Structure formats: C-alpha cells, structure tokens
mmCIF file of C-alpha atoms in Angstrom:
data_model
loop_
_atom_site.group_PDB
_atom_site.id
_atom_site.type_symbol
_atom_site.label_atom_id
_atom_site.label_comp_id
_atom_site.label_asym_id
_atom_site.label_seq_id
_atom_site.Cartn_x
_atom_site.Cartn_y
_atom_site.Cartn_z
ATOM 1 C CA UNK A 124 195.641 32.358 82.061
ATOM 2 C CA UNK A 125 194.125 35.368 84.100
ATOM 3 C CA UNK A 126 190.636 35.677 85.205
ATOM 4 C CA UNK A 127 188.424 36.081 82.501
ATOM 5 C CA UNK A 128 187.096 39.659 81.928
ATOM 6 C CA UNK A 129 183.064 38.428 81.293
ATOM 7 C CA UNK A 130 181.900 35.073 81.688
ATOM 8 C CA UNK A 131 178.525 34.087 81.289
ATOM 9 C CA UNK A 132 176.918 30.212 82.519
ATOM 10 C CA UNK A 133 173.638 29.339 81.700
ATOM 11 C CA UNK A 134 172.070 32.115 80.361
ATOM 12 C CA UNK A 135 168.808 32.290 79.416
ATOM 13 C CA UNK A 136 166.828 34.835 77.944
ATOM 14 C CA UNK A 137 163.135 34.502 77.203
ATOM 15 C CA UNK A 138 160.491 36.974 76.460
ATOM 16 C CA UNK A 139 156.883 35.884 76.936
ATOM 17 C CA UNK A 140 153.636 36.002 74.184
ATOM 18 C CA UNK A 141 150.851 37.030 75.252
ATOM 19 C CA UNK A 142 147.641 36.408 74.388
ATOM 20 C CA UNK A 143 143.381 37.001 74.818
ATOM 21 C CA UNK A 144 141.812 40.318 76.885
ATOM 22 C CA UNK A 145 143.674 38.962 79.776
ATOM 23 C CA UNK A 146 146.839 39.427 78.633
ATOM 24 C CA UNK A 147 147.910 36.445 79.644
ATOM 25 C CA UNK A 148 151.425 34.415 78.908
ATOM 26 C CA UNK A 149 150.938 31.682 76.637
ATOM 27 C CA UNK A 150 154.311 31.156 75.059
ATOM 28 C CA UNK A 151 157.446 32.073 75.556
ATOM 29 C CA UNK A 152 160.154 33.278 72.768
ATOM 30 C CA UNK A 153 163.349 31.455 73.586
ATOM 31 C CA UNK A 154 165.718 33.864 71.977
ATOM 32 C CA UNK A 155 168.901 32.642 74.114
ATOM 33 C CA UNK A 156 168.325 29.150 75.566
ATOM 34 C CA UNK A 157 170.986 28.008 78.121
ATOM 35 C CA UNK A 158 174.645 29.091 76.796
ATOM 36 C CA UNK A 159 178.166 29.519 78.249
ATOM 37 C CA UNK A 160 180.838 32.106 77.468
ATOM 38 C CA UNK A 161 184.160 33.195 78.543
ATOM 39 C CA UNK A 162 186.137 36.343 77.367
ATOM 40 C CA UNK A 163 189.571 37.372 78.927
ATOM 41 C CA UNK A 164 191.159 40.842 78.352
ATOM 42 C CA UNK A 165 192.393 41.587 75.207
ATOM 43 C CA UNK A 166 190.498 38.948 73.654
ATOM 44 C CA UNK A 167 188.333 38.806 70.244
ATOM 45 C CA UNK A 168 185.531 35.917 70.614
ATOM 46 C CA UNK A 169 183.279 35.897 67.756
ATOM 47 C CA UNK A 170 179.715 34.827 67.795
ATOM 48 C CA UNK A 171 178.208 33.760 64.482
ATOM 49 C CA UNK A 172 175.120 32.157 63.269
ATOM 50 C CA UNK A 173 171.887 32.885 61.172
ATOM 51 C CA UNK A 174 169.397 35.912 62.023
ATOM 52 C CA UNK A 175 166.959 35.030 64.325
ATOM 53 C CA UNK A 176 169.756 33.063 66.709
ATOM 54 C CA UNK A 177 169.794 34.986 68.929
ATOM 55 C CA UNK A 178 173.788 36.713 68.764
ATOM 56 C CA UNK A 179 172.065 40.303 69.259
ATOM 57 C CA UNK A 180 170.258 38.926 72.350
ATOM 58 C CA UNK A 181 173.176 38.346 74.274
ATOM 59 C CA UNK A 182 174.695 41.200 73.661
ATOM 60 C CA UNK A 183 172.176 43.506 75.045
ATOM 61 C CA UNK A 184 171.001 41.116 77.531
ATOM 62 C CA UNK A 185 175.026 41.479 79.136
ATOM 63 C CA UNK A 186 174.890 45.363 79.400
ATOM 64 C CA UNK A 187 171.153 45.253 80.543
ATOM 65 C CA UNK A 188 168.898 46.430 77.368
ATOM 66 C CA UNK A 189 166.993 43.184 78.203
ATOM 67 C CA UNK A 190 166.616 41.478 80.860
ATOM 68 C CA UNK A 191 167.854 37.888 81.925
ATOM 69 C CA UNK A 192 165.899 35.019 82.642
ATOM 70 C CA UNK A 193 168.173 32.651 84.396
ATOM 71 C CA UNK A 194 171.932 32.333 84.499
ATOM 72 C CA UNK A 195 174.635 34.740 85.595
ATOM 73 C CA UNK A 196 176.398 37.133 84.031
ATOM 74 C CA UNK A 197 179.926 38.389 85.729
ATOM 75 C CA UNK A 198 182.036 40.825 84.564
ATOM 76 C CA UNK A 199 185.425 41.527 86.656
ATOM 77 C CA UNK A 200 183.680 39.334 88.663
ATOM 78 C CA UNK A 201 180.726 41.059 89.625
ATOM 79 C CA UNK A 202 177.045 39.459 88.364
ATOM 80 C CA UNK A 203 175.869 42.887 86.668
ATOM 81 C CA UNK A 204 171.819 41.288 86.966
ATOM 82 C CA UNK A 205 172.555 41.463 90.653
ATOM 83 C CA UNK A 206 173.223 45.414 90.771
ATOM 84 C CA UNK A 207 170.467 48.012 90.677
ATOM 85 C CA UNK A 208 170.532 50.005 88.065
ATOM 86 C CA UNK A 209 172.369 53.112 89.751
ATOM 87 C CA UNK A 210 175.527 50.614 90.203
ATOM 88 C CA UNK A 211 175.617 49.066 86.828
ATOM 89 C CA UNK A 212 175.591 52.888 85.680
ATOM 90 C CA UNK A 213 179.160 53.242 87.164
ATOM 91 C CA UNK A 214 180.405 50.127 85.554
ATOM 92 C CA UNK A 215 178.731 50.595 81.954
ATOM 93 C CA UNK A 216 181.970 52.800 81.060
ATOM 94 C CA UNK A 217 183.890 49.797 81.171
ATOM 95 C CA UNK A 218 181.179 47.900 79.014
ATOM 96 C CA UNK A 219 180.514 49.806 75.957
ATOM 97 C CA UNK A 220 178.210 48.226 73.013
ATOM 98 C CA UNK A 221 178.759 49.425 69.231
ATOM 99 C CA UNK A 222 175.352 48.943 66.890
ATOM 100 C CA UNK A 223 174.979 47.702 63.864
ATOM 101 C CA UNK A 224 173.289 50.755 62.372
ATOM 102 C CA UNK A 225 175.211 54.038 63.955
ATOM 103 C CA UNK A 226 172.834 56.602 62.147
ATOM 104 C CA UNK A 227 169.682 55.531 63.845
ATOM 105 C CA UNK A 228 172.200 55.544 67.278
ATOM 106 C CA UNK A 229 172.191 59.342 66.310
ATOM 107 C CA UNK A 230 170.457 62.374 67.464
ATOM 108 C CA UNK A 231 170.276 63.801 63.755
ATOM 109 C CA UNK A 232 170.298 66.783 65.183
ATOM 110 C CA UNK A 233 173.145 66.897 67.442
ATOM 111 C CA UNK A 234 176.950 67.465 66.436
ATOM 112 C CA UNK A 235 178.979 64.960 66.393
ATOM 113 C CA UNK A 236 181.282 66.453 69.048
ATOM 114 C CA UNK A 237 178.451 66.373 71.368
ATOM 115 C CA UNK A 238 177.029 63.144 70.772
ATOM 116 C CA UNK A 239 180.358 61.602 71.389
ATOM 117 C CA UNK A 240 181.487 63.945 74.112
ATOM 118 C CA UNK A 241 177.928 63.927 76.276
ATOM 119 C CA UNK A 242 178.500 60.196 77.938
ATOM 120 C CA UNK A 243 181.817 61.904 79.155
ATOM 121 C CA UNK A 244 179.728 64.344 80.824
ATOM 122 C CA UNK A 245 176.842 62.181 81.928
ATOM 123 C CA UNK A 246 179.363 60.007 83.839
ATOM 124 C CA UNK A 247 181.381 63.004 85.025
ATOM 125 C CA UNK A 248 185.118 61.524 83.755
ATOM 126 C CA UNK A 249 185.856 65.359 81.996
ATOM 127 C CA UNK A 250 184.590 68.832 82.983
ATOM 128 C CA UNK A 251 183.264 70.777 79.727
ATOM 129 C CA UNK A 252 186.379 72.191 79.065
ATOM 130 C CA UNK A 253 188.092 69.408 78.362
ATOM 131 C CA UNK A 254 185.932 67.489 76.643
ATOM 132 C CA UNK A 255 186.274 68.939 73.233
ATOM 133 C CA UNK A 256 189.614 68.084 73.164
ATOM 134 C CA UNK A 257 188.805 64.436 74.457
ATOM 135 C CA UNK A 258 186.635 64.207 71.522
ATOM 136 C CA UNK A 259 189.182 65.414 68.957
ATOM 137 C CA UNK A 260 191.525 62.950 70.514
ATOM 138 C CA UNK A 261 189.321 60.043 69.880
ATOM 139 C CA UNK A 262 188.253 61.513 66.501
ATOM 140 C CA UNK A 263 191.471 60.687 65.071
ATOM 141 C CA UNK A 264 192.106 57.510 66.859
ATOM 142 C CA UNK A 265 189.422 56.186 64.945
ATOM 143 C CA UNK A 266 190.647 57.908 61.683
ATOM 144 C CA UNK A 267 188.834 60.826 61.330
ATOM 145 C CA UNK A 268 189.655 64.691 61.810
ATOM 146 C CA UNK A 269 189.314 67.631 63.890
ATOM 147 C CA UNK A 270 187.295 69.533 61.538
ATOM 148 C CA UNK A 271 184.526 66.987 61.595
ATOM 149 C CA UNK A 272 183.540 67.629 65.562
ATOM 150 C CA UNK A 273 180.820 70.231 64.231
ATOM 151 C CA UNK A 274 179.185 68.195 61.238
ATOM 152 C CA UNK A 275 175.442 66.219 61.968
ATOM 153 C CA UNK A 276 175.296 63.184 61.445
ATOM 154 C CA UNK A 277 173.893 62.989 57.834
ATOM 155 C CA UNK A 278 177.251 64.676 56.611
ATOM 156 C CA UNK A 279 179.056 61.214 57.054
ATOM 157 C CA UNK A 280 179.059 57.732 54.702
ATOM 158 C CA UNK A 281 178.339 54.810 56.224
ATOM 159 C CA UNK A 282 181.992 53.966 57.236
ATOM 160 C CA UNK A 283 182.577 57.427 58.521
ATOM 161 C CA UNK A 284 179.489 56.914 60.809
ATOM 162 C CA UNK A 285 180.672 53.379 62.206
ATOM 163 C CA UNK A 286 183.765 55.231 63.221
ATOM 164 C CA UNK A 287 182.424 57.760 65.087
ATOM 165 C CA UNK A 288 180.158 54.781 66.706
ATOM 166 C CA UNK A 289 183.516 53.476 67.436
ATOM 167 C CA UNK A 290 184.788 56.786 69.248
ATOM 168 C CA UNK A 291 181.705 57.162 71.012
ATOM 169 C CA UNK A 292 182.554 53.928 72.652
ATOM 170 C CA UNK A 293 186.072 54.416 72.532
ATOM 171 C CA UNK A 294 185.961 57.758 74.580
ATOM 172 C CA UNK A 295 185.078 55.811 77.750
ATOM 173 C CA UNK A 296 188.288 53.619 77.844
ATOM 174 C CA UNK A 297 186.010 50.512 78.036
ATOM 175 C CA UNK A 298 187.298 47.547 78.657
ATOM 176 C CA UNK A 299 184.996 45.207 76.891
ATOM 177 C CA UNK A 300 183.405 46.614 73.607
ATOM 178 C CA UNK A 301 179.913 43.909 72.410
ATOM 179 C CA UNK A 302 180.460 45.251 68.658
ATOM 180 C CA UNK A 303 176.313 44.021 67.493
ATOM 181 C CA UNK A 304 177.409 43.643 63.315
ATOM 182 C CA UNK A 305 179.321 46.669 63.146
ATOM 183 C CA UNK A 306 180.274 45.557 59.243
ATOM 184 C CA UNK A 307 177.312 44.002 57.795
ATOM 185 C CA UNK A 308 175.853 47.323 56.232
ATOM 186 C CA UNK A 309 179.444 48.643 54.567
ATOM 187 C CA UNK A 310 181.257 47.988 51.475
ATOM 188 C CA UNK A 311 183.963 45.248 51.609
ATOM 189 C CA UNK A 312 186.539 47.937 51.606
ATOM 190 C CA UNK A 313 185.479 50.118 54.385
ATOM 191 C CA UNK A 314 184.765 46.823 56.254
ATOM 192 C CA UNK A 315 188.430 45.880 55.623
ATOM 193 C CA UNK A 316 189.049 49.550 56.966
ATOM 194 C CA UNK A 317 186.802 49.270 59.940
ATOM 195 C CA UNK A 318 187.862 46.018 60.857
ATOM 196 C CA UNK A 319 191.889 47.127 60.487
ATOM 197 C CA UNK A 320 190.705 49.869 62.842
ATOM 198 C CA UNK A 321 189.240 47.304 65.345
ATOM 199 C CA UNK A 322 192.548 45.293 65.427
ATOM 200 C CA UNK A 323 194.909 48.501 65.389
ATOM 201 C CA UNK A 324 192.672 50.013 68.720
ATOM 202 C CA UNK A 325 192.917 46.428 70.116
ATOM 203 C CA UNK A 326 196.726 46.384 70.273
ATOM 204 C CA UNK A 327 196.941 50.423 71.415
ATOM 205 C CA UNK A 328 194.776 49.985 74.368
ATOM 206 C CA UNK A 329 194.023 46.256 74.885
ATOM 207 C CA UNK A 330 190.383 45.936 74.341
ATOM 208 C CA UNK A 331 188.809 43.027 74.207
ATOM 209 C CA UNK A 332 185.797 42.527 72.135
ATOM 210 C CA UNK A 333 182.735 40.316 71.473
ATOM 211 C CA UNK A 334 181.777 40.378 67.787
ATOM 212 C CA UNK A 335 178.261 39.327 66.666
ATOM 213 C CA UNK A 336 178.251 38.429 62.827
ATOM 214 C CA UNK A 337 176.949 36.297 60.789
ATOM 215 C CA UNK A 338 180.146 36.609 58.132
ATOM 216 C CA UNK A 339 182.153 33.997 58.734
ATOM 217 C CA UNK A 340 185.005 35.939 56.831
ATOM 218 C CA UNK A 341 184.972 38.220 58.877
ATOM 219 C CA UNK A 342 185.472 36.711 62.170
ATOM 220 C CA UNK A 343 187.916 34.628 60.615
ATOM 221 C CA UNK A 344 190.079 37.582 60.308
ATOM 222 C CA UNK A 345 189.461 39.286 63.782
ATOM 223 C CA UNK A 346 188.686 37.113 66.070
ATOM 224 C CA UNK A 347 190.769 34.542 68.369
ATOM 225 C CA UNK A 348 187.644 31.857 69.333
ATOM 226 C CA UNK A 349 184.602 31.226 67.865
ATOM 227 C CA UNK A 350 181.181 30.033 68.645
ATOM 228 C CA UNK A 351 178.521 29.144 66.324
ATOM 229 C CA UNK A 352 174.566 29.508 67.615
ATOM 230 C CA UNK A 353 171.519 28.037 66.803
ATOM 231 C CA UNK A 354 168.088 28.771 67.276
ATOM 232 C CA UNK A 355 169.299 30.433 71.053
ATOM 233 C CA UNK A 356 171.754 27.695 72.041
ATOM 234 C CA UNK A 357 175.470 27.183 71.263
ATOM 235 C CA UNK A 358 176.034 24.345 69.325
ATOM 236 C CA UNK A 359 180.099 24.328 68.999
ATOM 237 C CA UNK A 360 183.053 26.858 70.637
ATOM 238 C CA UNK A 361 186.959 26.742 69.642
ATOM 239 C CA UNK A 362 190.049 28.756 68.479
ATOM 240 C CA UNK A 363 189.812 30.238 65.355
ATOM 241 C CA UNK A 364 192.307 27.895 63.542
ATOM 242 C CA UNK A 365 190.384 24.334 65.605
ATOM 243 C CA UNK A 366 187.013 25.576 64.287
ATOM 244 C CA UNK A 367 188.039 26.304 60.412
ATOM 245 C CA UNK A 368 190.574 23.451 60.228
ATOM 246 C CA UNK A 369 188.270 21.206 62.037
ATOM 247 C CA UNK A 370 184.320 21.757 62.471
ATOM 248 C CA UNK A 371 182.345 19.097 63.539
ATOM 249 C CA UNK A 372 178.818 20.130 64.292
ATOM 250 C CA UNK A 373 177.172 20.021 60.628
ATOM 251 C CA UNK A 374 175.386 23.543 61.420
ATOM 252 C CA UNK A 375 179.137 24.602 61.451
ATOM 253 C CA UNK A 376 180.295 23.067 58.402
ATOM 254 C CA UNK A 377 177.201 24.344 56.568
ATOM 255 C CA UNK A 378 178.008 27.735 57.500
ATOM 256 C CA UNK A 379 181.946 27.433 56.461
ATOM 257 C CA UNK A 380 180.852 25.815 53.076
ATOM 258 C CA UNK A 381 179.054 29.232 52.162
ATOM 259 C CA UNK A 382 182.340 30.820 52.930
ATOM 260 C CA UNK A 383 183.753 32.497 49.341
ATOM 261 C CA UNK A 384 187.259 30.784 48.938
ATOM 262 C CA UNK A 385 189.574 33.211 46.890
ATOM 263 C CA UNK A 386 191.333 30.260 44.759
ATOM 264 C CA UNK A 387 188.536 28.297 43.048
ATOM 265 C CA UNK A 388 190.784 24.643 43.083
ATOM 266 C CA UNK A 389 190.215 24.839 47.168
ATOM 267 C CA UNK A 390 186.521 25.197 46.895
ATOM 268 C CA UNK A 391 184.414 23.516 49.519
ATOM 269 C CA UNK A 392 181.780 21.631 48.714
ATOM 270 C CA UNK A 393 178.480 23.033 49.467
ATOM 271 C CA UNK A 394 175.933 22.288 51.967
ATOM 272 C CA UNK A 395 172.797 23.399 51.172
ATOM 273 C CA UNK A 396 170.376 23.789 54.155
ATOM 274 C CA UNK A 397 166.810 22.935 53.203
ATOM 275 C CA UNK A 398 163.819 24.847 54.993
ATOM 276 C CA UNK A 399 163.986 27.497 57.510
ATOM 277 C CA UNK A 400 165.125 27.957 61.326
ATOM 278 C CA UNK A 401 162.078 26.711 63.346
ATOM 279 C CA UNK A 402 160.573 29.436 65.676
ATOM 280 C CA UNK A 403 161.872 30.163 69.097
ATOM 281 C CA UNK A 404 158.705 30.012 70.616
ATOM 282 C CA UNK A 405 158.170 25.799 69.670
ATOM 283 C CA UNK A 406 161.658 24.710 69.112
ATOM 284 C CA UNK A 407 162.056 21.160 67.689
ATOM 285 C CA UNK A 408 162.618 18.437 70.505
ATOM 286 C CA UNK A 409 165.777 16.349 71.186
ATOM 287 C CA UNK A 410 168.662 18.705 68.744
ATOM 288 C CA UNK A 411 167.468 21.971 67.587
ATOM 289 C CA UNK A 412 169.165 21.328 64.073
ATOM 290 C CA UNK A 413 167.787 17.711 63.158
ATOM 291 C CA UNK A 414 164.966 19.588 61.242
ATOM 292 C CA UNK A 415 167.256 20.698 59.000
ATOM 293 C CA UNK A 416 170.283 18.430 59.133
ATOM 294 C CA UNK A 417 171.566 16.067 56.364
ATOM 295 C CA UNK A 418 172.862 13.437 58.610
ATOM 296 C CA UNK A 419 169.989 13.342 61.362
ATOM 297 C CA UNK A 420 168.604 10.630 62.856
ATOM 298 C CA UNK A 421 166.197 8.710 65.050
ATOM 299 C CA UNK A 422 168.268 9.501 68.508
ATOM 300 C CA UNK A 423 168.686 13.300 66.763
ATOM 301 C CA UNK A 424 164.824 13.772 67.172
ATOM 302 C CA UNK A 425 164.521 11.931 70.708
ATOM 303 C CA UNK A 426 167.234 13.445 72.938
ATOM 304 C CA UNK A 427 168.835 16.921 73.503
ATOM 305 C CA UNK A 428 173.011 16.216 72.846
ATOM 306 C CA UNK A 429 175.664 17.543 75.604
ATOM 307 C CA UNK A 430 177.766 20.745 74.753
ATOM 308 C CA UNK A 431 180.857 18.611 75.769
ATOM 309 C CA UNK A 432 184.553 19.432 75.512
ATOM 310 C CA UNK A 433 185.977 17.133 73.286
ATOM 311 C CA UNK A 434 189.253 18.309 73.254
ATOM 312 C CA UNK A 435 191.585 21.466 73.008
ATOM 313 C CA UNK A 436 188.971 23.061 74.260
ATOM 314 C CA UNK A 437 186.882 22.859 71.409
ATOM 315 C CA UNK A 438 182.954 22.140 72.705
ATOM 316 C CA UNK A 439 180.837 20.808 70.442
ATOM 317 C CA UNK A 440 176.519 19.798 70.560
ATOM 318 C CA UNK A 441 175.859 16.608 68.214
ATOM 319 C CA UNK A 442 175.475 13.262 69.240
ATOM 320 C CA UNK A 443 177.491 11.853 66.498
ATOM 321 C CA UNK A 444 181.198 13.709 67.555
#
C-alpha cells in the first residue's frame, strides 16, 4: 500500500477552564485524548460516535481551526503544527473541510459565484477572468446549474446549499476533503443524493475523505474503515465489513443495535445505554465507557485497556477482547 495521505499518532487536543479574577487554569476539557489515524488517497474513513466525542475536534484541529496539544499530525508527510501559518496557507488547497451547516458558512450577502470563486483568487490558482467559468464548471459537477452563479444564498434548500459547500471545496482540487456531518441536517433523500454525489466525485477525481457522523447508516454506505470514539479517545478501528460483521467493543455494538434494519426478521437486539457521556473535563478512571457499560467490571474501573490490533487490522479498547 502507498504512503498514507494524513496520518495522525497521538493526538491530543485539550482546551483549558479557567477560573477566579486570576484567570487561572483549573481544568482542562479533554475533547480528543490520545488517538491514531491513517488515511491513504482515495480513501473514505469514517469517524462515528455520540456528540460531545469529540469527531468535530479532530477535524478542525488537522487543518488548524484549533490548536493541538500533543501528537503529530502529517499530511504528504509534512507535520502541518510544525509550519507557520503562511506555509500551511499554501497547503490548505489540498486540505479542504466541508461544514455541517453551509448557510451559516455563507456571506448572505455574497453570490454564490463569488463565495465559491474568491478562495481561487485568494490563493492565486485563476486570474478573474477565468474564474467564472471555474465556478460554473464546479457548479455542475456537484449537480447544479449555470444560472445559479448569481443567486444569495437564501435562494437555495438545504441540499442545494451542501452542494455548493461541496463546490466550494471542490474548486481547489483538494486532495483530502474532512466532510464535519455534511448529512445530518437533510432529508433522507437529498442525503442519499448528497452522499451519491460524494461517491460519484470520489471516483472522477480520487478524493479521499474523512467523514464525521454519528449515522451509522450512513458511513456504512460511504465509507471503507471505520472508527468509533468515545468521550475523546478511539475505542475500536476496522474495515467497514470487520466492524459491522464483527464489533467487539460494547460502545460499538450499542451504537450498531440503534441501526434501523430494513427487514424486521433481522432485527438486532437492542442495547440500551443508561445515563449520559461523563464530561471531558473529569473523565471516569481506568475505561472511559465502564460508567455506562452492561458488562463492566472491577478491572474496567481500575485500569485504562490497550487500543491493540487484534487482528486484520481491526484495533479494538476493552479488556475483555
């Protein structure tokens, strides 16, 4: 396999609570607590878990909306928290992130064709006269038309307004897209439309993509691995068809067993969790979960369990696998 496209080791991202007419630090919220990824081009890895998890987190910790606290973050090789901010400028083309809400990602009163077109400018890949056309272009990649390059923003549904999200991005020829819930606020048709679009621009121009959702459905149908995080730490990683066919952390099989099955004879059973995730700023000791697990037990509550490989690649947290 070829070098992977992003990798991330140890990452850690923290912010601190302050407190008293000091100001001073008292706490700090662990939103990601020591996790691992690897993405190769033209890959889909999909990274699912509750809110409050910390999936968003990572995402705008790798193209520098936050700030790292330890750990490394390389893309093509280069640790982006090691260039100033004038050199991860040049590379941010290549690293594009998609929100979950486009409309508040919009000047409301900006045209479309501009809004798309202006990062085009700002980075100096088009000269003004070409730029309209590059917009048009990536208008109806993403499956809208010419006509719409001079509408505002609030002229568009929801769907139409993840699209043009999507071209924004798009328009850049990234390389890596971090796609923060780009479905969770559509209907299940235009997210079958938006996700279809995903795939289709995947295979065109060989994106590869890190998608942060909490539907497991979805990543089921998009992505190629698959890890599952909790309370800031990864607690199991595999392929798509390992981690459905096989889950073994019992976060994991909670989440699957809320997972509508379309033929009610293969129902799962259900696994109800009981309370709510613990805050980031006290986690539980030992496992993160055992608060809310079915199965925990004494050693659960005592000691922190390894994120081993246990095989086919498929990396798991629990003491009990």
């Amino acid at each position: 396999m070829s070098e992977p496209l992003l990798e991330i080791e140890h990452l850690k991202t923290y912010f601190p609570v302050r407190k008293g007419l000091l100001n001073r630090t008292v706490a700090h919220v662990k939103a990601v607590d020591d996790i691992s990824i690897t993405i190769h081009e033209g890959e889909t890895f999909g990274l699912v878990g509750e809110s409050g998890s910390g999936k968003s987190t990572v995402g705008r910790t790798i193209v520098r909306l936050t700030e790292k606290t330890e750990g490394q973050i390389r893309f093509q090789g280069v640790d982006l928290h090691q260039l100033t901010m004038q050199e991860v400028r040049k590379i941010r083309p290549q690293l594009q992130l998609i929100f979950q809400d486009p409309y508040s990602s919009l000047n409301p009163r900006i045209r479309i064709g501009d809004a798309i077109g202006e990062a085009v400018l700002d980075h100096g890949l088009a000269t003004a006269n070409e730029v309209r056309d590059l917009v048009k272009e990536v208008l109806g990649a993403c499956g809208l038309s010419s006509y719409h390059i001079d509408r505002f923003p609030h002229e568009f549904s929801g769907g139409q307004r993840q699209r043009i999200g999507i071209a924004r991005a798009l328009i850049l020829n990234p390389k890596l897209i971090i796609a923060d819930e780009p479905v969770s606020a559509l209907d299940v048709s235009i997210q079958a439309q938006i996700i279809n679009l995903f795939r289709r621009l995947q295979q065109e121009r060989g994106l590869a993509y890190l998608f942060i959702s909490h539907d497991l459905s979805v990543v089921e149908h998009l992505c190629d691995r698959i890890g599952v995080m909790y309370l800031g730490s990864m607690v199991e990683t595999a392929s798509r068809d390992e981690l459905f066919g096989n889950p073994l952390h019992p976060y994991t099989k909670a989440l699957l067993s809320a997972v509508p099955v379309p033929i009610p004879k293969l129902k799962r059973e259900r696994i109800v969790l009981k309370g709510d995730i613990p805050s980031p700023v006290n986690p539980p000791t030992g496992c993160k979960f055992h608060t809310r697990c079915p199965w925990a037990e004494d050693i659960c509550k005592q000691q922190t369990p390894v994120y081993r490989n246990v095989g086919a690649d498929h990396f798991v947290a629990c003491h009990f696998v």
